[in-house]
PDB file of C-alpha atoms in Angstrom:
ATOM      1  CA  LYS A 470     -14.009  19.333   3.685  1.00 46.00           C
ATOM      2  CA  SER A 471     -16.202  16.287   4.177  1.00 46.00           C
ATOM      3  CA  ILE A 472     -14.377  13.010   3.764  1.00 47.00           C
ATOM      4  CA  ILE A 473     -15.535   9.544   2.755  1.00 47.00           C
ATOM      5  CA  SER A 474     -12.820   7.019   3.562  1.00 43.00           C
ATOM      6  CA  ALA A 475     -12.405   3.350   2.771  1.00 43.00           C
ATOM      7  CA  VAL A 476     -10.082   0.954   4.547  1.00 40.00           C
ATOM      8  CA  ILE A 477      -7.927  -0.582   1.905  1.00 41.00           C
ATOM      9  CA  VAL A 478      -3.755  -0.855   1.961  1.00 44.00           C
ATOM     10  CA  ILE A 479      -5.608   1.602  -0.090  1.00 44.00           C
ATOM     11  CA  SER A 480      -6.741   4.140   2.600  1.00 46.00           C
ATOM     12  CA  ILE A 481      -9.650   5.522   0.653  1.00 50.00           C
ATOM     13  CA  VAL A 482     -10.654   9.026   1.463  1.00 49.00           C
ATOM     14  CA  LEU A 483     -13.706  10.520  -0.178  1.00 50.00           C
ATOM     15  CA  SER A 484     -13.880  14.284   0.467  1.00 46.00           C
ATOM     16  CA  LEU A 485     -17.487  15.498   0.360  1.00 43.00           C
ATOM     17  CA  PHE A 486     -18.801  18.812  -0.877  1.00 43.00           C
ATOM     18  CA  ALA A 487     -22.372  20.113  -1.083  1.00 41.00           C
ATOM     19  CA  GLY A 488     -23.723  21.108  -4.502  1.00 41.00           C
ATOM     20  CA  ASN A 489     -26.191  20.387  -7.278  1.00 39.00           C
ATOM     21  CA  TYR A 490     -25.357  17.724  -9.858  1.00 37.00           C
ATOM     22  CA  THR A 491     -25.885  14.543 -11.633  1.00 36.00           C
ATOM     23  CA  VAL A 492      -4.070  -2.768 -18.895  1.00 36.00           C
ATOM     24  CA  GLU A 493      -5.892  -5.449 -19.391  1.00 39.00           C
ATOM     25  CA  ALA A 494      -6.822  -5.909 -23.052  1.00 40.00           C
ATOM     26  CA  LEU A 495     -10.281  -4.569 -23.890  1.00 44.00           C
ATOM     27  CA  THR A 496     -12.704  -6.310 -26.201  1.00 42.00           C
ATOM     28  CA  THR A 497     -14.294  -4.401 -29.078  1.00 39.00           C
ATOM     29  CA  ALA A 498     -17.522  -4.246 -27.067  1.00 44.00           C
ATOM     30  CA  ASP A 499     -15.674  -2.871 -24.013  1.00 57.00           C
ATOM     31  CA  THR A 500     -13.942  -0.226 -26.101  1.00 54.00           C
ATOM     32  CA  GLY A 501     -17.186   0.828 -27.723  1.00 54.00           C
ATOM     33  CA  SER A 502     -18.896   1.126 -24.360  1.00 74.00           C
ATOM     34  CA  ILE A 503     -16.078   3.216 -22.884  1.00 79.00           C
ATOM     35  CA  ASN A 504     -15.886   5.456 -25.940  1.00 81.00           C
ATOM     36  CA  SER A 505     -19.607   6.209 -25.541  1.00 87.00           C
ATOM     37  CA  LEU A 506     -19.015   7.726 -22.093  1.00 93.00           C
ATOM     38  CA  ILE A 507     -18.742  11.475 -21.571  1.00 94.00           C
ATOM     39  CA  THR A 508     -15.314  12.881 -20.755  1.00 94.00           C
ATOM     40  CA  TYR A 509     -14.423  14.279 -17.348  1.00 92.00           C
ATOM     41  CA  SER A 510     -14.443  17.786 -18.841  1.00 90.00           C
ATOM     42  CA  GLN A 511     -18.042  17.264 -19.993  1.00 92.00           C
ATOM     43  CA  TYR A 512     -18.921  15.756 -16.611  1.00 91.00           C
ATOM     44  CA  LYS A 513     -17.649  18.878 -14.825  1.00 87.00           C
ATOM     45  CA  GLU A 514     -19.659  21.127 -17.121  1.00 87.00           C
ATOM     46  CA  LYS A 515     -22.864  19.311 -16.102  1.00 88.00           C
ATOM     47  CA  ASN A 516     -22.215  19.697 -12.365  1.00 83.00           C
ATOM     48  CA  SER A 517     -22.161  22.757 -10.119  1.00 67.00           C
ATOM     49  CA  LEU A 518     -19.931  22.112  -7.074  1.00 61.00           C
ATOM     50  CA  THR A 519     -20.222  24.089  -3.847  1.00 55.00           C
ATOM     51  CA  PRO A 520     -17.685  23.324  -1.084  1.00 49.00           C
ATOM     52  CA  ASP A 521     -18.916  22.151   2.313  1.00 54.00           C
ATOM     53  CA  THR A 522     -16.760  21.630   5.405  1.00 53.00           C
ATOM     54  CA  GLU A 523     -19.137  19.335   7.354  1.00 65.00           C
ATOM     55  CA  GLY A 524     -19.658  15.600   7.524  1.00 59.00           C
ATOM     56  CA  LYS A 525     -17.610  12.418   7.328  1.00 66.00           C
ATOM     57  CA  ILE A 526     -18.513   8.959   6.018  1.00 70.00           C
ATOM     58  CA  ALA A 527     -16.256   5.975   6.652  1.00 74.00           C
ATOM     59  CA  LEU A 528     -16.188   2.889   4.437  1.00 78.00           C
ATOM     60  CA  SER A 529     -14.615  -0.137   6.112  1.00 82.00           C
ATOM     61  CA  VAL A 530     -12.935  -3.146   4.530  1.00 79.00           C
ATOM     62  CA  LEU A 531     -14.705  -5.202   7.181  1.00 82.00           C
ATOM     63  CA  ASN A 532     -18.117  -4.025   5.995  1.00 83.00           C
ATOM     64  CA  THR A 533     -18.225  -4.300   2.197  1.00 89.00           C
ATOM     65  CA  ALA A 534     -21.462  -4.621   0.272  1.00 91.00           C
ATOM     66  CA  GLU A 535     -20.133  -7.150  -2.243  1.00 95.00           C
ATOM     67  CA  LYS A 536     -16.828  -8.689  -3.208  1.00 96.00           C
ATOM     68  CA  SER A 537     -15.685 -11.417  -5.575  1.00 97.00           C
ATOM     69  CA  ALA A 538     -14.483 -14.767  -4.227  1.00 97.00           C
ATOM     70  CA  ASP A 539     -10.851 -13.953  -5.057  1.00 97.00           C
ATOM     71  CA  VAL A 540     -10.779 -10.782  -2.927  1.00 94.00           C
ATOM     72  CA  THR A 541      -9.061 -11.404   0.414  1.00 95.00           C
ATOM     73  CA  LEU A 542      -8.632  -9.645   3.740  1.00 94.00           C
ATOM     74  CA  GLU A 543      -4.971  -9.650   4.772  1.00 94.00           C
ATOM     75  CA  LYS A 544      -4.012  -9.012   8.392  1.00 94.00           C
ATOM     76  CA  ASN A 545      -0.989  -6.736   8.928  1.00 95.00           C
ATOM     77  CA  ILE A 546      -0.182  -6.795   5.243  1.00 93.00           C
ATOM     78  CA  HIS A 547       3.549  -6.745   4.494  1.00 95.00           C
ATOM     79  CA  LYS A 548       4.030  -6.064   8.242  1.00 95.00           C
ATOM     80  CA  LEU A 549       2.975  -2.458   7.696  1.00 94.00           C
ATOM     81  CA  GLY A 550       0.660  -2.525  10.701  1.00 94.00           C
ATOM     82  CA  LYS A 551      -2.523  -2.303   8.618  1.00 91.00           C
ATOM     83  CA  ASP A 552      -5.172  -4.827   7.706  1.00 91.00           C
ATOM     84  CA  ALA A 553      -5.997  -4.627   4.003  1.00 92.00           C
ATOM     85  CA  ILE A 554      -8.496  -5.819   1.483  1.00 90.00           C
ATOM     86  CA  VAL A 555      -6.608  -7.116  -1.566  1.00 94.00           C
ATOM     87  CA  ILE A 556      -8.208  -6.852  -5.009  1.00 95.00           C
ATOM     88  CA  PRO A 557      -6.617  -8.975  -7.760  1.00 97.00           C
ATOM     89  CA  ASP A 558      -6.909  -8.108 -11.446  1.00 95.00           C
ATOM     90  CA  THR A 559      -9.911 -10.467 -11.708  1.00 96.00           C
ATOM     91  CA  GLY A 560     -11.697  -9.223  -8.591  1.00 97.00           C
ATOM     92  CA  PHE A 561     -14.001  -6.485  -7.403  1.00 97.00           C
ATOM     93  CA  VAL A 562     -15.225  -4.959  -4.151  1.00 91.00           C
ATOM     94  CA  SER A 563     -18.033  -2.493  -3.422  1.00 91.00           C
ATOM     95  CA  TRP A 564     -19.402  -0.440  -0.542  1.00 88.00           C
ATOM     96  CA  ASN A 565     -22.781   1.153   0.158  1.00 87.00           C
ATOM     97  CA  PHE A 566     -22.999   4.517   1.896  1.00 88.00           C
ATOM     98  CA  THR A 567     -25.467   7.342   2.500  1.00 84.00           C
ATOM     99  CA  ALA A 568     -25.026  10.994   1.562  1.00 83.00           C
ATOM    100  CA  GLU A 569     -26.940  13.291   3.888  1.00 84.00           C
ATOM    101  CA  ARG A 570     -27.277  15.996   1.225  1.00 83.00           C
ATOM    102  CA  ASP A 571     -26.485  16.724  -2.420  1.00 83.00           C
ATOM    103  CA  CYS A 572     -22.714  16.665  -2.537  1.00 81.00           C
ATOM    104  CA  ALA A 573     -19.525  15.972  -4.468  1.00 82.00           C
ATOM    105  CA  TYR A 574     -16.296  14.296  -3.436  1.00 81.00           C
ATOM    106  CA  MET A 575     -12.683  13.702  -4.301  1.00 78.00           C
ATOM    107  CA  LEU A 576     -11.180  10.257  -3.809  1.00 79.00           C
ATOM    108  CA  ARG A 577      -7.827   9.823  -2.067  1.00 80.00           C
ATOM    109  CA  ILE A 578      -6.209   6.397  -1.871  1.00 82.00           C
ATOM    110  CA  THR A 579      -3.361   5.361   0.406  1.00 84.00           C
ATOM    111  CA  TYR A 580      -2.236   2.074  -1.038  1.00 89.00           C
ATOM    112  CA  THR A 581       0.433  -0.522  -1.558  1.00 90.00           C
ATOM    113  CA  ALA A 582       0.841  -3.384  -3.997  1.00 91.00           C
ATOM    114  CA  GLY A 583      -0.566  -6.657  -2.724  1.00 93.00           C
ATOM    115  CA  ALA A 584       2.255  -8.586  -4.407  1.00 94.00           C
ATOM    116  CA  ALA A 585       5.419  -7.806  -6.360  1.00 91.00           C
ATOM    117  CA  SER A 586       5.016  -7.618 -10.126  1.00 90.00           C
ATOM    118  CA  GLY A 587       5.580  -5.307 -13.084  1.00 83.00           C
ATOM    119  CA  GLY A 588       3.531  -2.376 -14.280  1.00 90.00           C
ATOM    120  CA  ASN A 589       1.207   0.017 -12.512  1.00 94.00           C
ATOM    121  CA  LEU A 590      -1.728  -1.001 -10.325  1.00 93.00           C
ATOM    122  CA  GLU A 591      -4.924  -0.395 -12.270  1.00 97.00           C
ATOM    123  CA  PHE A 592      -8.655  -0.618 -11.664  1.00 94.00           C
ATOM    124  CA  LYS A 593     -11.982   0.625 -12.972  1.00 97.00           C
ATOM    125  CA  LEU A 594     -14.207   2.791 -10.780  1.00 93.00           C
ATOM    126  CA  GLU A 595     -17.998   2.620 -10.752  1.00 94.00           C
ATOM    127  CA  LEU A 596     -20.324   4.961  -8.890  1.00 93.00           C
ATOM    128  CA  ASP A 597     -23.922   3.812  -8.433  1.00 96.00           C
ATOM    129  CA  GLY A 598     -23.446   0.930 -10.850  1.00 96.00           C
ATOM    130  CA  LYS A 599     -21.866   2.801 -13.748  1.00 96.00           C
ATOM    131  CA  ILE A 600     -18.628   4.469 -14.806  1.00 97.00           C
ATOM    132  CA  PRO A 601     -19.270   8.202 -14.258  1.00 95.00           C
ATOM    133  CA  PHE A 602     -16.975   9.361 -17.077  1.00 95.00           C
ATOM    134  CA  LYS A 603     -14.474   7.885 -19.530  1.00 95.00           C
ATOM    135  CA  GLU A 604     -11.319   8.556 -17.511  1.00 95.00           C
ATOM    136  CA  ALA A 605     -12.690   6.589 -14.528  1.00 94.00           C
ATOM    137  CA  SER A 606     -12.507   3.408 -16.629  1.00 96.00           C
ATOM    138  CA  LEU A 607      -8.755   3.280 -15.955  1.00 95.00           C
ATOM    139  CA  ILE A 608      -7.346   4.472 -12.642  1.00 91.00           C
ATOM    140  CA  SER A 609      -3.594   3.840 -12.579  1.00 96.00           C
ATOM    141  CA  MET A 610      -1.307   3.998  -9.517  1.00 90.00           C
ATOM    142  CA  ARG A 611       2.449   3.538  -9.349  1.00 93.00           C
ATOM    143  CA  ARG A 612       4.319   0.902  -7.395  1.00 91.00           C
ATOM    144  CA  SER A 613       7.221   1.770  -5.059  1.00 90.00           C
ATOM    145  CA  PHE A 614      10.831   0.895  -5.881  1.00 89.00           C
ATOM    146  CA  THR A 615      14.253   1.427  -4.342  1.00 87.00           C
ATOM    147  CA  GLN A 616      17.696   1.225  -5.925  1.00 77.00           C
ATOM    148  CA  GLY A 617      20.775  -0.426  -4.479  1.00 68.00           C
ATOM    149  CA  GLU A 618      23.317   1.630  -2.564  1.00 68.00           C
ATOM    150  CA  GLY A 619      27.078   1.733  -2.826  1.00 62.00           C
ATOM    151  CA  ASN A 620      29.426   2.319  -5.730  1.00 65.00           C
ATOM    152  CA  PHE A 621      28.147   2.166  -9.296  1.00 65.00           C
ATOM    153  CA  GLU A 622      29.465  -0.591 -11.502  1.00 74.00           C
ATOM    154  CA  VAL A 623      31.209   0.570 -14.650  1.00 74.00           C
ATOM    155  CA  ASN A 624      30.681  -0.803 -18.160  1.00 76.00           C
ATOM    156  CA  VAL A 625      33.427  -1.408 -20.769  1.00 74.00           C
ATOM    157  CA  ALA A 626      33.094   2.173 -21.966  1.00 72.00           C
ATOM    158  CA  GLY A 627      33.763   3.485 -18.477  1.00 63.00           C
ATOM    159  CA  ASN A 628      30.222   4.677 -17.877  1.00 76.00           C
ATOM    160  CA  ASP A 629      28.374   4.093 -14.609  1.00 68.00           C
ATOM    161  CA  ILE A 630      25.751   1.333 -14.734  1.00 72.00           C
ATOM    162  CA  MET A 631      22.447   2.167 -13.088  1.00 68.00           C
ATOM    163  CA  PRO A 632      21.907  -0.265 -10.167  1.00 73.00           C
ATOM    164  CA  ALA A 633      18.949  -2.612 -10.375  1.00 76.00           C
ATOM    165  CA  SER A 634      15.737  -1.429  -8.699  1.00 83.00           C
ATOM    166  CA  THR A 635      13.804  -3.550  -6.218  1.00 87.00           C
ATOM    167  CA  GLU A 636      10.093  -3.264  -5.485  1.00 91.00           C
ATOM    168  CA  ILE A 637       9.258  -2.343  -1.897  1.00 90.00           C
ATOM    169  CA  PHE A 638       5.930  -2.389  -0.071  1.00 91.00           C
ATOM    170  CA  SER A 639       5.101   0.961   1.484  1.00 92.00           C
ATOM    171  CA  LEU A 640       1.989   3.076   1.819  1.00 89.00           C
ATOM    172  CA  LYS A 641       1.505   5.831  -0.767  1.00 86.00           C
ATOM    173  CA  SER A 642      -1.278   8.418  -0.950  1.00 83.00           C
ATOM    174  CA  TYR A 643      -2.859   9.152  -4.304  1.00 83.00           C
ATOM    175  CA  ASP A 644      -5.579  11.652  -5.146  1.00 84.00           C
ATOM    176  CA  VAL A 645      -7.450   9.880  -7.929  1.00 84.00           C
ATOM    177  CA  SER A 646      -6.965  11.788 -11.155  1.00 90.00           C
ATOM    178  CA  ASP A 647      -6.548  11.431 -14.906  1.00 91.00           C
ATOM    179  CA  SER A 648      -4.032   8.656 -15.618  1.00 87.00           C
ATOM    180  CA  SER A 649      -3.054  10.363 -18.886  1.00 84.00           C
ATOM    181  CA  GLY A 650      -2.124  13.544 -17.045  1.00 82.00           C
ATOM    182  CA  TYR A 651      -4.399  15.615 -19.302  1.00 82.00           C
ATOM    183  CA  THR A 652      -6.394  16.862 -16.289  1.00 80.00           C
ATOM    184  CA  GLY A 653      -4.036  18.265 -13.680  1.00 77.00           C
ATOM    185  CA  SER A 654      -6.301  18.426 -10.626  1.00 86.00           C
ATOM    186  CA  PRO A 655      -7.899  15.422  -8.868  1.00 85.00           C
ATOM    187  CA  PHE A 656     -11.285  14.173 -10.043  1.00 85.00           C
ATOM    188  CA  VAL A 657     -14.403  15.443  -8.274  1.00 86.00           C
ATOM    189  CA  PHE A 658     -17.428  13.127  -8.322  1.00 85.00           C
ATOM    190  CA  SER A 659     -21.089  14.093  -7.791  1.00 87.00           C
ATOM    191  CA  LEU A 660     -23.667  12.664  -5.370  1.00 84.00           C
ATOM    192  CA  LYS A 661     -27.320  13.241  -4.615  1.00 87.00           C
ATOM    193  CA  LYS A 662     -28.785  12.949  -1.119  1.00 89.00           C
ATOM    194  CA  GLY A 663     -29.504   9.279  -0.390  1.00 93.00           C
ATOM    195  CA  THR A 664     -27.912   5.840  -0.704  1.00 95.00           C
ATOM    196  CA  HIS A 665     -24.999   5.254  -3.082  1.00 93.00           C
ATOM    197  CA  SER A 666     -22.518   2.556  -4.029  1.00 92.00           C
ATOM    198  CA  LEU A 667     -18.809   2.683  -4.858  1.00 92.00           C
ATOM    199  CA  LYS A 668     -17.133  -0.193  -6.691  1.00 93.00           C
ATOM    200  CA  PHE A 669     -13.534  -0.962  -7.647  1.00 92.00           C
ATOM    201  CA  ILE A 670     -12.957  -3.549 -10.400  1.00 94.00           C
ATOM    202  CA  GLY A 671      -9.379  -4.771 -10.680  1.00 95.00           C
ATOM    203  CA  SER A 672      -7.711  -4.769 -14.071  1.00 96.00           C
ATOM    204  CA  ARG A 673      -3.953  -5.027 -13.398  1.00 96.00           C
ATOM    205  CA  GLY A 674      -1.931  -6.140 -10.393  1.00 96.00           C
ATOM    206  CA  LYS A 675      -3.011  -6.852  -6.812  1.00 96.00           C
ATOM    207  CA  ILE A 676      -4.161  -3.698  -5.055  1.00 92.00           C
ATOM    208  CA  ALA A 677      -4.135  -3.720  -1.316  1.00 92.00           C
ATOM    209  CA  ILE A 678      -7.328  -0.884   0.381  1.00 82.00           C
ATOM    210  CA  THR A 679      -6.490   0.335   4.690  1.00 80.00           C
ATOM    211  CA  ASP A 680      -7.547   2.919   7.314  1.00 62.00           C
ATOM    212  CA  VAL A 681     -10.029   5.676   7.635  1.00 37.00           C
ATOM    213  CA  GLU A 682      -8.229   8.965   7.028  1.00 47.00           C
TER     214      GLU A 682
END
């Protein structure tokens, strides 16, 4: 399986295949634009995907095509031993890359939160300057939490009280898929031979993006 990777405390891995193919509050205009997009199911119907086991393209956080002024590069983020590009909910980052043949890919992200907060980490994905299908307008990834150890406290009724959870910073791998859970398998995106761009636009939380995998 060919793999395109990005260095993020998201490790971005784009798995290539040969083939033939083409929450932040939303404004009314945003909603209308998103609703006009085809669904992932329709996107799959338009594309014929043939697996290929050759090739690897690496996207580095040190070699981005564009990024907003509020995107930062953090050395050894959270002392996890990885340098990371951190995308806030007002930021964006993009990469350019070349596909050697008509192909398709899955996107795997190994990530951590850039800072502690509530709610999932969310961003919008663009391929070649546009959202490829409706579900890619909201990619949602969970934070990591741990609960306290020891004996449970007991309430006045004699029931155990769930201990408070604390957010922790650790690397998690995520195969980008439908945030609603409607589509069970990871998304597969299409490419034509030539130059392409991949863009992440933050919408909730600080997302950290790390090694080549």
